[in-house]
Amino acid sequence: MIKSLYDYNQTMASDLNNHNCQNLESWLWEAACSIRGEIEAPKYKDFIIPLIFLKRLNDVFEDELTNISSIREIALAMVNADHKLVRFYIPERSRWNNITEQKVSLGEYLTSAMRDLARENPRLLGVVDQNDYNEATGGSRTISDASLKKLLEILSCKRLGLKDIDADVLGNAYEYLIGKFSEGSGKSAGEFYTPREVAELMGRILDPDPGESVYDPACGSGGLLIRTYSAFVKKYGSDSTLNFPKLFGQEINRLTFAMAKMNAIIHDIDAEIKIGDTMERPAYTNPDGSLMQFDKVTANPMWNQNFDPGQLKNDHYDRFPLGIPPKSSGDWAWIQHMITSSRKRVAVVLDQGSLFRGNDEEKIRSAVIAADLVECVISLPEKLFYNTGAPGVILIFNKSKSASQRGKILFINASSEFGKHKEVRKLNQLYSENIERIADTFETFQEHEGFSITRSNEEVLKQNGSLNVTLYVSQMISEEQIDIRSVLSEIKDIEGLIDDVNEKLDSYMKELDYID
């Protein structure tokens, strides 16, 4: 008897009632925790994230088969003959039910299944085939078959198909999971993750128009690109006739590059992500060898990154015409690369020291200010980032300022715009009202006492080109009104209580013959 696809999917979801799947995020974290302790937190994201991605691809594949024919065998025969009928063709070995039914050598089988999937889908080369689920160190498996089996069982409890869950909802949960991994990754977290709320604010700031291109030269897991895309959808809607922004990114770390690619696909967003060292060999160039330009550019690069000044001096892309930053901090190398790569606006998250450090950085900073490229500087609260408690800053540059904003810089002191992080006690978090206030002030370019102010380029240059926000706008500290009469009265009452205590103490001491 031919089995219907409906029955097949019901079989796949048979574990649903055997697991406590309260919501998508807690379910994903439950899956992650099932292997927690066996391998270090920074590493186990490399194992679980590709498996969630594989589950999504499999469930979408099954949904696409349903759309082709209600009879599974007929649909499979058509897809086997023409792989273009589906987004990603899942070969027999890589199908979820075949993986979960493995009784022995699960890690070895899973590794082969991932590599088969990549071979059948060139877009996934270097994305899902990076991990060896059978790897061992010193004769001991990194993750045992028993743990892999448990992980697969939990992931089998929910379908992640097109009709089961919206791409954006799944994508948000996927980013949530990346964020949770960041909590345990210490300083390395900054290499792949920007807190979602900061990314959301950056998306509001970039404000891409229909058809514009957006580029991140240090894209990590792709959060800034995706939040910028989401800002567009929130503003313009998701009608398929819209000319959506085109996303481009480059990432140096191969595993983080894979995360970025998966992140975009999970969100159902078309993004071109390339691997490589942006400073040494930028991936996006024109036929004549010059840097390709994009409408909007965003990044959260490594702060105070060490660079070889000699390498920058011999740059083949003319990216550093304003000067070479010191070896100890490449912040203004990143900024110059981003400005060179942009046609319009740039938004970058950096350490606050980049605003006021002297010598070579001061010369570069002053040249950028004199060129009227600085649009806004936003100081952020402390303890927003997983890898440092230091407060960051968002620097915004613009090659197409409006007439009313030319020659001016807006400074926003948002250092108090935060609440306590809802999950990580040691961290702070931008709440929606904080994001709204900061973004609205930037968009309207308005001054608010104790929060924002505009200064001319000339005024800033007189301050040695310092862009330190607190130099121009200090937050208002409300002083408590003190009632002197009330305070004096309280002091007298306290003095009276002290006299009473002293009298009782003297009485007790006399009774004990300690005093006459």
Tab-separated table of N, CA and C in Angstrom, residues 105-231:
chain	number	residue	atom	x	y	z
A	105	SER	N	27.043	3.375	15.146
A	105	SER	CA	27.916	4.315	14.423
A	105	SER	C	27.160	5.567	13.977
A	106	LEU	N	26.361	6.129	14.900
A	106	LEU	CA	25.526	7.276	14.556
A	106	LEU	C	26.357	8.489	14.172
A	107	GLY	N	27.434	8.750	14.913
A	107	GLY	CA	28.271	9.913	14.610
A	107	GLY	C	28.887	9.835	13.234
A	108	GLU	N	29.373	8.648	12.882
A	108	GLU	CA	29.967	8.445	11.562
A	108	GLU	C	28.914	8.620	10.464
A	109	TYR	N	27.726	8.058	10.693
A	109	TYR	CA	26.649	8.159	9.705
A	109	TYR	C	26.219	9.617	9.525
A	110	LEU	N	26.079	10.343	10.642
A	110	LEU	CA	25.625	11.729	10.590
A	110	LEU	C	26.620	12.609	9.841
A	111	THR	N	27.910	12.382	10.068
A	111	THR	CA	28.939	13.145	9.357
A	111	THR	C	28.835	12.919	7.850
A	112	SER	N	28.657	11.673	7.452
A	112	SER	CA	28.515	11.357	6.026
A	112	SER	C	27.237	11.955	5.452
A	113	ALA	N	26.170	11.942	6.255
A	113	ALA	CA	24.892	12.494	5.794
A	113	ALA	C	25.006	13.990	5.526
A	114	MET	N	25.709	14.701	6.394
A	114	MET	CA	25.903	16.141	6.207
A	114	MET	C	26.726	16.417	4.945
A	115	ARG	N	27.726	15.611	4.713
A	115	ARG	CA	28.592	15.826	3.544
A	115	ARG	C	27.858	15.485	2.249
A	116	ASP	N	27.007	14.472	2.301
A	116	ASP	CA	26.181	14.149	1.130
A	116	ASP	C	25.252	15.311	0.802
A	117	LEU	N	24.674	15.886	1.845
A	117	LEU	CA	23.761	17.021	1.659
A	117	LEU	C	24.476	18.194	0.993
A	118	ALA	N	25.701	18.475	1.430
A	118	ALA	CA	26.467	19.579	0.856
A	118	ALA	C	26.835	19.296	-0.602
A	119	ARG	N	27.184	18.053	-0.905
A	119	ARG	CA	27.533	17.718	-2.287
A	119	ARG	C	26.348	17.889	-3.234
A	120	GLU	N	25.159	17.582	-2.761
A	120	GLU	CA	23.961	17.713	-3.592
A	120	GLU	C	23.497	19.160	-3.736
A	121	ASN	N	23.944	20.027	-2.799
A	121	ASN	CA	23.497	21.420	-2.795
A	121	ASN	C	24.705	22.339	-2.648
A	122	PRO	N	25.269	22.798	-3.759
A	122	PRO	CA	26.490	23.624	-3.700
A	122	PRO	C	26.387	24.824	-2.757
A	123	ARG	N	25.182	25.371	-2.574
A	123	ARG	CA	25.019	26.508	-1.650
A	123	ARG	C	25.378	26.134	-0.219
A	124	LEU	N	25.371	24.833	0.085
A	124	LEU	CA	25.630	24.385	1.452
A	124	LEU	C	27.055	23.888	1.656
A	125	LEU	N	27.873	23.943	0.602
A	125	LEU	CA	29.273	23.562	0.756
A	125	LEU	C	29.972	24.523	1.713
A	126	GLY	N	30.667	23.977	2.683
A	126	GLY	CA	31.320	24.807	3.692
A	126	GLY	C	30.372	25.298	4.763
A	127	VAL	N	29.117	24.857	4.717
A	127	VAL	CA	28.111	25.303	5.685
A	127	VAL	C	27.718	24.166	6.624
A	128	VAL	N	27.262	23.034	6.075
A	128	VAL	CA	26.809	21.927	6.919
A	128	VAL	C	27.835	20.807	7.018
A	129	ASP	N	28.901	20.901	6.271
A	129	ASP	CA	29.878	19.804	6.212
A	129	ASP	C	31.166	20.114	6.975
A	130	GLN	N	31.094	21.006	7.945
A	130	GLN	CA	32.290	21.435	8.662
A	130	GLN	C	32.619	20.563	9.871
A	131	ASN	N	31.618	19.852	10.404
A	131	ASN	CA	31.819	19.131	11.662
A	131	ASN	C	31.978	17.633	11.445
A	132	ASP	N	32.792	17.037	12.290
A	132	ASP	CA	32.919	15.586	12.343
A	132	ASP	C	32.234	15.124	13.625
A	133	TYR	N	31.041	14.563	13.486
A	133	TYR	CA	30.277	14.118	14.653
A	133	TYR	C	30.854	12.834	15.253
A	134	ASN	N	31.907	12.338	14.644
A	134	ASN	CA	32.561	11.135	15.146
A	134	ASN	C	33.953	11.447	15.703
A	135	GLU	N	34.281	12.744	15.817
A	135	GLU	CA	35.643	13.112	16.211
A	135	GLU	C	35.966	12.638	17.629
A	136	ALA	N	37.238	12.374	17.829
A	136	ALA	CA	37.703	11.909	19.133
A	136	ALA	C	39.004	12.609	19.467
A	137	THR	N	39.235	12.836	20.746
A	137	THR	CA	40.483	13.419	21.225
A	137	THR	C	41.060	12.495	22.283
A	138	GLY	N	42.275	12.058	22.054
A	138	GLY	CA	42.902	11.138	23.006
A	138	GLY	C	42.129	9.847	23.153
A	139	GLY	N	41.491	9.404	22.071
A	139	GLY	CA	40.751	8.149	22.105
A	139	GLY	C	39.350	8.259	22.659
A	140	SER	N	38.954	9.475	23.077
A	140	SER	CA	37.623	9.677	23.650
A	140	SER	C	36.775	10.533	22.717
A	141	ARG	N	35.554	10.097	22.427
A	141	ARG	CA	34.659	10.821	21.541
A	141	ARG	C	34.280	12.177	22.136
A	142	THR	N	34.269	13.215	21.284
A	142	THR	CA	33.842	14.551	21.729
A	142	THR	C	32.385	14.521	22.159
A	143	ILE	N	31.561	13.851	21.368
A	143	ILE	CA	30.146	13.683	21.714
A	143	ILE	C	29.762	12.243	21.376
A	144	SER	N	29.240	11.539	22.352
A	144	SER	CA	28.963	10.115	22.193
A	144	SER	C	27.726	9.877	21.339
A	145	ASP	N	27.614	8.657	20.809
A	145	ASP	CA	26.428	8.293	20.046
A	145	ASP	C	25.175	8.374	20.904
A	146	ALA	N	25.305	8.041	22.194
A	146	ALA	CA	24.142	8.096	23.093
A	146	ALA	C	23.632	9.534	23.231
A	147	SER	N	24.551	10.477	23.357
A	147	SER	CA	24.139	11.881	23.457
A	147	SER	C	23.570	12.382	22.142
A	148	LEU	N	24.160	11.958	21.042
A	148	LEU	CA	23.621	12.330	19.732
A	148	LEU	C	22.204	11.795	19.563
A	149	LYS	N	21.993	10.565	20.004
A	149	LYS	CA	20.668	9.947	19.905
A	149	LYS	C	19.652	10.741	20.711
A	150	LYS	N	20.023	11.141	21.913
A	150	LYS	CA	19.128	11.917	22.773
A	150	LYS	C	18.812	13.267	22.141
A	151	LEU	N	19.834	13.891	21.578
A	151	LEU	CA	19.667	15.179	20.919
A	151	LEU	C	18.702	15.061	19.737
A	152	LEU	N	18.871	14.040	18.932
A	152	LEU	CA	17.995	13.842	17.772
A	152	LEU	C	16.561	13.557	18.198
A	153	GLU	N	16.399	12.840	19.302
A	153	GLU	CA	15.050	12.549	19.796
A	153	GLU	C	14.320	13.825	20.199
A	154	ILE	N	15.042	14.732	20.855
A	154	ILE	CA	14.414	16.000	21.257
A	154	ILE	C	14.076	16.833	20.029
A	155	LEU	N	14.991	16.895	19.074
A	155	LEU	CA	14.747	17.671	17.865
A	155	LEU	C	13.608	17.082	17.025
A	156	SER	N	13.323	15.799	17.217
A	156	SER	CA	12.248	15.157	16.457
A	156	SER	C	10.863	15.487	17.009
A	157	CYS	N	10.803	16.139	18.155
A	157	CYS	CA	9.497	16.344	18.793
A	157	CYS	C	8.703	17.484	18.173
A	158	LYS	N	9.313	18.292	17.353
A	158	LYS	CA	8.591	19.377	16.678
A	158	LYS	C	8.906	19.364	15.189
A	159	ARG	N	7.896	19.631	14.398
A	159	ARG	CA	8.124	19.848	12.976
A	159	ARG	C	8.486	21.313	12.759
A	160	LEU	N	9.399	21.541	11.846
A	160	LEU	CA	9.863	22.894	11.545
A	160	LEU	C	9.586	23.225	10.080
A	161	GLY	N	8.479	22.724	9.572
A	161	GLY	CA	8.142	22.934	8.175
A	161	GLY	C	7.528	24.282	7.893
A	162	LEU	N	7.179	24.498	6.627
A	162	LEU	CA	6.657	25.788	6.178
A	162	LEU	C	5.327	26.120	6.835
A	163	LYS	N	4.483	25.112	7.035
A	163	LYS	CA	3.170	25.335	7.626
A	163	LYS	C	3.192	25.277	9.146
A	164	ASP	N	4.281	24.761	9.700
A	164	ASP	CA	4.364	24.595	11.145
A	164	ASP	C	4.838	25.857	11.853
A	165	ILE	N	5.730	26.568	11.201
A	165	ILE	CA	6.317	27.728	11.862
A	165	ILE	C	6.818	28.722	10.833
A	166	ASP	N	6.529	29.984	11.075
A	166	ASP	CA	6.967	31.043	10.165
A	166	ASP	C	8.495	31.159	10.203
A	167	ALA	N	9.070	31.460	9.058
A	167	ALA	CA	10.536	31.540	8.958
A	167	ALA	C	11.113	32.561	9.928
A	168	ASP	N	10.433	33.689	10.095
A	168	ASP	CA	10.963	34.727	10.977
A	168	ASP	C	10.905	34.292	12.438
A	169	VAL	N	9.833	33.576	12.815
A	169	VAL	CA	9.716	33.085	14.194
A	169	VAL	C	10.815	32.072	14.488
A	170	LEU	N	11.023	31.138	13.561
A	170	LEU	CA	12.092	30.160	13.731
A	170	LEU	C	13.451	30.852	13.726
A	171	GLY	N	13.621	31.819	12.836
A	171	GLY	CA	14.879	32.556	12.769
A	171	GLY	C	15.174	33.285	14.066
A	172	ASN	N	14.141	33.884	14.662
A	172	ASN	CA	14.333	34.584	15.932
A	172	ASN	C	14.738	33.617	17.036
A	173	ALA	N	14.109	32.443	17.033
A	173	ALA	CA	14.464	31.427	18.032
A	173	ALA	C	15.888	30.924	17.804
A	174	TYR	N	16.260	30.817	16.548
A	174	TYR	CA	17.614	30.386	16.169
A	174	TYR	C	18.639	31.400	16.688
A	175	GLU	N	18.332	32.697	16.510
A	175	GLU	CA	19.222	33.741	17.018
A	175	GLU	C	19.255	33.737	18.539
A	176	TYR	N	18.107	33.435	19.148
A	176	TYR	CA	18.050	33.326	20.606
A	176	TYR	C	19.035	32.263	21.088
A	177	LEU	N	19.055	31.145	20.381
A	177	LEU	CA	19.946	30.057	20.752
A	177	LEU	C	21.412	30.480	20.603
A	178	ILE	N	21.729	31.191	19.524
A	178	ILE	CA	23.098	31.693	19.347
A	178	ILE	C	23.456	32.616	20.506
A	179	GLY	N	22.484	33.456	20.913
A	179	GLY	CA	22.708	34.345	22.047
A	179	GLY	C	22.952	33.576	23.335
A	180	LYS	N	22.205	32.496	23.540
A	180	LYS	CA	22.396	31.685	24.739
A	180	LYS	C	23.788	31.059	24.757
A	181	PHE	N	24.261	30.631	23.585
A	181	PHE	CA	25.624	30.101	23.508
A	181	PHE	C	26.629	31.188	23.873
A	182	SER	N	26.309	32.437	23.515
A	182	SER	CA	27.221	33.548	23.799
A	182	SER	C	27.427	33.723	25.296
A	183	GLU	N	26.384	33.434	26.088
A	183	GLU	CA	26.472	33.617	27.533
A	183	GLU	C	27.608	32.792	28.125
A	184	GLY	N	27.844	31.616	27.554
A	184	GLY	CA	28.879	30.740	28.094
A	184	GLY	C	30.188	30.792	27.356
A	185	SER	N	30.294	31.722	26.408
A	185	SER	CA	31.487	31.741	25.556
A	185	SER	C	32.506	32.783	25.966
A	186	GLY	N	32.189	33.599	26.985
A	186	GLY	CA	33.140	34.593	27.449
A	186	GLY	C	33.538	35.571	26.364
A	187	LYS	N	34.826	35.870	26.297
A	187	LYS	CA	35.308	36.867	25.349
A	187	LYS	C	35.111	36.458	23.904
A	188	SER	N	35.087	35.151	23.631
A	188	SER	CA	34.927	34.711	22.247
A	188	SER	C	33.538	35.006	21.706
A	189	ALA	N	32.574	35.311	22.583
A	189	ALA	CA	31.209	35.572	22.124
A	189	ALA	C	31.156	36.745	21.159
A	190	GLY	N	31.991	37.750	21.393
A	190	GLY	CA	31.977	38.933	20.536
A	190	GLY	C	32.398	38.644	19.112
A	191	GLU	N	33.025	37.479	18.891
A	191	GLU	CA	33.474	37.138	17.544
A	191	GLU	C	32.320	36.717	16.642
A	192	PHE	N	31.183	36.322	17.254
A	192	PHE	CA	30.112	35.829	16.401
A	192	PHE	C	28.741	36.405	16.718
A	193	TYR	N	28.615	37.211	17.775
A	193	TYR	CA	27.265	37.612	18.165
A	193	TYR	C	27.219	39.047	18.674
A	194	THR	N	26.271	39.818	18.107
A	194	THR	CA	25.930	41.150	18.609
A	194	THR	C	24.574	41.038	19.276
A	195	PRO	N	24.418	41.499	20.537
A	195	PRO	CA	23.109	41.385	21.189
A	195	PRO	C	21.982	41.854	20.277
A	196	ARG	N	20.915	41.097	20.265
A	196	ARG	CA	19.834	41.330	19.317
A	196	ARG	C	19.281	42.751	19.396
A	197	GLU	N	19.175	43.285	20.611
A	197	GLU	CA	18.597	44.619	20.768
A	197	GLU	C	19.492	45.692	20.153
A	198	VAL	N	20.811	45.513	20.279
A	198	VAL	CA	21.747	46.442	19.648
A	198	VAL	C	21.624	46.326	18.125
A	199	ALA	N	21.511	45.084	17.642
A	199	ALA	CA	21.346	44.867	16.197
A	199	ALA	C	20.048	45.487	15.687
A	200	GLU	N	18.991	45.394	16.501
A	200	GLU	CA	17.708	45.990	16.103
A	200	GLU	C	17.830	47.513	15.997
A	201	LEU	N	18.526	48.124	16.953
A	201	LEU	CA	18.742	49.571	16.903
A	201	LEU	C	19.559	49.945	15.670
A	202	MET	N	20.568	49.157	15.360
A	202	MET	CA	21.396	49.422	14.180
A	202	MET	C	20.555	49.329	12.903
A	203	GLY	N	19.636	48.370	12.857
A	203	GLY	CA	18.762	48.242	11.697
A	203	GLY	C	17.880	49.463	11.509
A	204	ARG	N	17.364	49.968	12.628
A	204	ARG	CA	16.547	51.194	12.566
A	204	ARG	C	17.371	52.363	12.039
A	205	ILE	N	18.617	52.436	12.469
A	205	ILE	CA	19.494	53.541	12.066
A	205	ILE	C	19.820	53.470	10.574
A	206	LEU	N	20.135	52.279	10.084
A	206	LEU	CA	20.495	52.141	8.666
A	206	LEU	C	19.304	52.416	7.760
A	207	ASP	N	18.112	51.963	8.174
A	207	ASP	CA	16.865	52.288	7.477
A	207	ASP	C	16.968	52.093	5.962
A	208	PRO	N	17.164	50.845	5.508
A	208	PRO	CA	17.344	50.631	4.062
A	208	PRO	C	16.063	50.889	3.275
A	209	ASP	N	16.205	51.446	2.109
A	209	ASP	CA	15.089	51.674	1.188
A	209	ASP	C	14.968	50.488	0.240
A	210	PRO	N	13.838	50.377	-0.469
A	210	PRO	CA	13.672	49.269	-1.412
A	210	PRO	C	14.816	49.186	-2.419
A	211	GLY	N	15.333	47.975	-2.603
A	211	GLY	CA	16.371	47.736	-3.598
A	211	GLY	C	17.770	48.087	-3.177
A	212	GLU	N	17.942	48.653	-1.971
A	212	GLU	CA	19.293	49.043	-1.551
A	212	GLU	C	20.113	47.814	-1.150
A	213	SER	N	21.417	47.977	-1.203
A	213	SER	CA	22.337	46.916	-0.794
A	213	SER	C	22.881	47.234	0.593
A	214	VAL	N	23.053	46.184	1.407
A	214	VAL	CA	23.567	46.322	2.773
A	214	VAL	C	24.726	45.351	2.941
A	215	TYR	N	25.832	45.834	3.495
A	215	TYR	CA	27.075	45.056	3.578
A	215	TYR	C	27.619	45.083	4.994
A	216	ASP	N	28.066	43.911	5.473
A	216	ASP	CA	28.721	43.796	6.769
A	216	ASP	C	30.068	43.103	6.545
A	217	PRO	N	31.176	43.821	6.702
A	217	PRO	CA	32.501	43.243	6.433
A	217	PRO	C	33.023	42.330	7.535
A	218	ALA	N	32.327	42.276	8.663
A	218	ALA	CA	32.714	41.405	9.780
A	218	ALA	C	31.428	40.812	10.346
A	219	CYS	N	30.738	40.009	9.534
A	219	CYS	CA	29.317	39.744	9.781
A	219	CYS	C	29.028	38.739	10.882
A	220	GLY	N	30.045	38.042	11.420
A	220	GLY	CA	29.756	37.107	12.504
A	220	GLY	C	28.684	36.120	12.082
A	221	SER	N	27.672	35.926	12.931
A	221	SER	CA	26.583	35.000	12.621
A	221	SER	C	25.463	35.658	11.828
A	222	GLY	N	25.684	36.886	11.363
A	222	GLY	CA	24.752	37.536	10.443
A	222	GLY	C	23.653	38.348	11.088
A	223	GLY	N	23.719	38.560	12.395
A	223	GLY	CA	22.639	39.230	13.108
A	223	GLY	C	22.359	40.649	12.646
A	224	LEU	N	23.410	41.435	12.378
A	224	LEU	CA	23.199	42.822	11.960
A	224	LEU	C	22.518	42.885	10.595
A	225	LEU	N	22.914	42.023	9.682
A	225	LEU	CA	22.290	41.998	8.356
A	225	LEU	C	20.809	41.621	8.474
A	226	ILE	N	20.525	40.616	9.284
A	226	ILE	CA	19.146	40.131	9.408
A	226	ILE	C	18.268	41.155	10.108
A	227	ARG	N	18.782	41.831	11.134
A	227	ARG	CA	17.977	42.864	11.823
A	227	ARG	C	17.740	44.058	10.899
A	228	THR	N	18.691	44.368	10.041
A	228	THR	CA	18.494	45.454	9.078
A	228	THR	C	17.400	45.078	8.090
A	229	TYR	N	17.421	43.837	7.640
A	229	TYR	CA	16.374	43.324	6.750
A	229	TYR	C	15.021	43.377	7.460
A	230	SER	N	14.991	42.979	8.736
A	230	SER	CA	13.749	42.992	9.506
A	230	SER	C	13.209	44.409	9.669
A	231	ALA	N	14.109	45.385	9.820
A	231	ALA	CA	13.678	46.786	9.935
A	231	ALA	C	12.977	47.224	8.652
